[in-house]
Coordinates of C-alpha atoms in Angstrom, one line a residue:
X84 CA 138.1 3.8 154.3
X85 CA 138.7 5.8 151.2
X86 CA 139.4 9.1 151.7
X87 CA 138.6 12.1 148.8
X88 CA 141.0 14.6 148.6
X89 CA 139.5 15.7 145.9
X90 CA 136.6 17.6 148.8
X91 CA 139.1 18.8 150.8
X92 CA 141.3 21.0 147.5
X93 CA 143.8 23.2 148.8
X94 CA 142.9 25.6 145.3
X95 CA 140.0 27.0 144.6
X96 CA 140.8 26.0 141.2
X97 CA 142.7 23.3 139.5
X98 CA 145.7 24.5 138.5
X99 CA 146.8 25.0 134.8
X100 CA 150.7 25.8 135.9
X101 CA 152.9 26.1 138.4
X102 CA 153.0 29.3 137.9
X103 CA 149.4 29.4 139.2
X104 CA 150.6 26.9 142.1
X105 CA 153.2 29.7 143.4
X106 CA 150.4 32.3 143.0
X107 CA 148.6 30.5 145.6
X108 CA 151.4 29.8 147.7
X109 CA 151.9 33.8 148.2
X110 CA 147.7 34.7 148.2
X111 CA 147.4 32.0 151.1
X112 CA 151.1 31.9 153.0
X113 CA 149.6 30.8 156.4
X114 CA 147.8 28.1 154.5
X115 CA 150.1 26.4 152.7
X116 CA 153.1 27.0 155.2
X117 CA 150.4 24.9 157.7
X118 CA 150.2 22.3 154.9
X119 CA 153.4 22.0 154.3
X120 CA 154.5 21.5 158.5
X121 CA 151.5 18.7 158.7
X122 CA 153.3 16.5 155.2
X123 CA 156.6 17.0 157.3
X124 CA 158.5 19.6 155.2
X125 CA 161.0 22.2 156.9
X126 CA 160.6 25.3 156.5
X127 CA 164.1 25.7 154.7
X128 CA 162.7 22.6 152.3
X129 CA 158.7 24.6 151.9
X130 CA 161.2 27.6 150.8
X131 CA 163.0 26.0 147.9
X132 CA 160.7 24.4 146.7
X133 CA 158.5 27.9 146.6
X134 CA 162.0 28.8 144.6
X135 CA 161.3 25.7 142.7
X136 CA 158.2 27.1 141.6
X137 CA 159.2 30.3 140.7
X138 CA 162.1 29.4 139.0
X139 CA 160.1 27.4 136.7
X140 CA 161.8 23.8 137.9
X141 CA 158.6 22.3 138.8
X142 CA 157.8 19.2 136.3
X143 CA 154.7 18.2 135.1
X144 CA 154.3 14.4 136.3
X145 CA 152.4 11.3 136.7
X146 CA 151.8 11.2 140.3
X147 CA 153.6 7.9 142.5
X148 CA 150.9 6.0 143.8
X149 CA 152.8 6.4 146.9
X150 CA 153.1 9.1 149.1
X151 CA 154.3 10.2 152.2
X152 CA 151.8 12.5 153.4
X153 CA 149.1 14.5 150.8
X154 CA 147.8 17.7 152.9
X155 CA 144.0 18.5 152.8
X156 CA 141.7 21.9 153.8
X157 CA 138.8 20.8 155.2
X158 CA 137.1 25.1 155.7
X159 CA 139.7 26.0 156.7
X160 CA 141.5 23.3 158.3
X161 CA 144.4 21.6 157.0
X162 CA 145.2 18.2 157.5
X163 CA 147.2 15.8 156.3
X164 CA 146.4 11.9 155.3
X165 CA 150.2 10.1 155.9
X166 CA 151.4 6.5 153.8
X167 CA 148.4 7.7 151.3
X168 CA 148.3 5.4 148.7
X169 CA 146.3 6.3 145.0
X170 CA 145.4 3.8 143.5
X171 CA 143.8 5.8 140.5
X172 CA 146.5 8.0 137.3
X173 CA 146.7 11.1 139.2
X174 CA 148.6 13.9 137.1
X175 CA 150.3 16.6 139.0
X176 CA 153.8 18.6 139.4
X177 CA 157.0 17.9 141.1
X178 CA 159.9 19.3 142.9
X179 CA 163.1 17.8 143.8
X180 CA 164.6 19.3 146.2
X181 CA 168.5 19.1 147.3
X182 CA 167.9 16.8 149.6
X183 CA 166.2 13.8 148.0
X184 CA 162.8 14.6 149.3
X185 CA 160.4 15.0 146.7
X186 CA 156.7 17.9 146.4
X187 CA 154.5 16.7 144.6
X188 CA 151.3 19.4 143.7
X189 CA 148.6 17.0 142.5
X190 CA 146.8 19.5 139.4
X191 CA 142.7 17.9 140.3
X192 CA 142.6 19.5 143.7
X193 CA 146.0 20.9 144.3
X194 CA 146.9 19.9 147.7
X195 CA 150.7 19.4 148.8
X196 CA 152.0 16.0 148.7
X197 CA 155.3 14.3 149.8
X198 CA 157.6 11.7 149.2
X199 CA 161.1 11.4 150.3
X200 CA 163.3 8.9 148.6
X201 CA 165.7 6.9 150.9
X202 CA 169.2 7.6 149.0
X203 CA 170.5 3.8 148.2
X204 CA 174.4 3.9 150.0
X205 CA 176.9 2.1 149.0
X206 CA 179.2 -0.1 151.3
X207 CA 182.7 -0.8 150.6
X208 CA 183.5 -4.4 151.8
X209 CA 186.0 -5.1 155.1
X210 CA 187.8 -7.4 156.4
X211 CA 187.2 -9.3 159.4
X212 CA 189.7 -11.9 161.3
X213 CA 188.3 -15.5 161.7
X214 CA 187.9 -16.4 165.1
X215 CA 186.0 -19.2 166.0
X216 CA 182.5 -18.1 166.9
X217 CA 179.6 -20.6 168.7
X218 CA 177.2 -21.5 165.5
X219 CA 173.9 -19.9 166.5
X220 CA 170.7 -20.6 164.6
X221 CA 169.3 -16.4 163.0
X222 CA 165.8 -15.5 163.4
X223 CA 163.9 -13.4 161.5
X224 CA 163.3 -10.4 162.5
X225 CA 159.7 -9.4 160.2
X226 CA 157.9 -5.3 161.1
X227 CA 154.2 -5.5 160.7
X228 CA 153.5 -3.9 157.4
X229 CA 152.2 0.1 157.8
X230 CA 148.7 0.7 157.1
X231 CA 148.1 2.5 153.4
X232 CA 145.2 4.9 153.1
X233 CA 143.4 5.2 149.8
X234 CA 143.0 8.3 148.9
X235 CA 141.2 9.6 145.5
X236 CA 141.1 13.1 143.7
X237 CA 137.9 12.3 141.5
X238 CA 134.5 14.2 142.0
X239 CA 132.8 12.9 145.1
X240 CA 129.9 10.7 144.5
X241 CA 125.8 11.3 143.4
X242 CA 123.6 10.1 146.9
X243 CA 121.6 7.2 145.6
X244 CA 118.0 8.4 144.7
X245 CA 114.4 5.8 146.3
X246 CA 112.6 4.9 143.6
X247 CA 109.2 6.4 143.2
X248 CA 106.8 3.7 144.2
X249 CA 104.1 2.6 140.2
X250 CA 100.9 3.7 141.9
X251 CA 98.7 1.6 139.5
X252 CA 94.7 2.4 139.1
X253 CA 92.2 -0.4 139.1
X254 CA 90.9 -1.5 136.3
X255 CA 87.6 -1.8 137.8
X256 CA 86.6 -3.0 141.8
X257 CA 86.6 -6.9 140.8
X258 CA 90.4 -6.0 141.1
X259 CA 90.8 -3.9 144.2
X260 CA 93.3 -6.5 145.6
X261 CA 95.8 -3.5 143.2
X262 CA 95.6 -1.3 145.3
X263 CA 98.2 -3.0 147.5
X264 CA 100.8 -2.7 145.4
X265 CA 102.4 0.6 146.0
X266 CA 103.0 -0.2 148.8
X267 CA 103.9 -3.3 148.5
X268 CA 106.4 -1.5 145.7
X269 CA 107.2 0.8 148.0
X270 CA 108.3 -1.2 150.9
X271 CA 110.5 -3.0 148.6
X272 CA 112.0 0.1 147.4
X273 CA 112.4 0.7 151.6
X274 CA 114.2 -2.3 152.6
X275 CA 116.5 -2.7 149.8
X276 CA 117.8 1.0 150.2
X277 CA 118.4 0.5 154.0
X278 CA 119.8 -2.6 153.2
X279 CA 122.2 -1.1 150.6
X280 CA 126.6 -0.3 152.9
X281 CA 127.4 3.1 153.1
X282 CA 130.4 4.1 152.5
X283 CA 132.1 4.4 155.8
X284 CA 132.6 8.1 157.6
X285 CA 135.4 8.8 158.5
X286 CA 136.5 12.0 161.4
X287 CA 136.5 15.4 159.7
X288 CA 140.4 15.2 160.8
X289 CA 141.3 12.7 158.4
X290 CA 139.1 13.9 155.3
X291 CA 135.9 13.0 154.0
X292 CA 135.3 10.5 151.9
X293 CA 133.6 9.3 148.5
X294 CA 130.0 11.3 149.0
X295 CA 132.3 15.2 150.7
X296 CA 130.9 13.5 154.5
X297 CA 132.6 13.1 157.4
X298 CA 131.2 12.9 161.3
X299 CA 132.7 15.4 164.4
X300 CA 133.9 18.7 164.1
X301 CA 137.4 19.9 163.0
X302 CA 140.1 22.1 165.6
X303 CA 143.5 22.5 165.3

């Protein structure tokens, strides 16, 4: 299932500068603080993010394809898509926090996003006294991969429109069977349209699909 966060954008218009993002966090404080909580930012991290925006420390970059979470706004209900994967190239602003967290805001939708980079800690080798240990075969422990959610931030696709049947007027009374052609053409169009597979419809708490459609009601 592909989630389209373009239709559930947090900003009414695509931001042109990081200052516009900061202004949005001031004008819609509750929406942004709720989004920060949903994606996994602590209150202090969110304040550091806003301070970095105000100080001009946000950098315009290409977003990574993998994000820990991206927030969306579905008619005032804030949700987050976790373990999001961006198959397309998306540009936006990045703020690096002191604890290593990276906060992103895509330009197309202005949705708050988060990626935490695990630091590599170097360990010093230490000597262990050698002693006789009975040999035991090693057992490989495998961790099942976490499912990713494909996310796009592009305008929704237009709904398919069925083609109108072509009306063929009769040439003479000897060709009355031609009256059945519009009915056959319409039937073929209906069957073709019915057999087409529409994109899956996600619950509204998980966002919208490519056609800006979701099912169920959103509740806090």
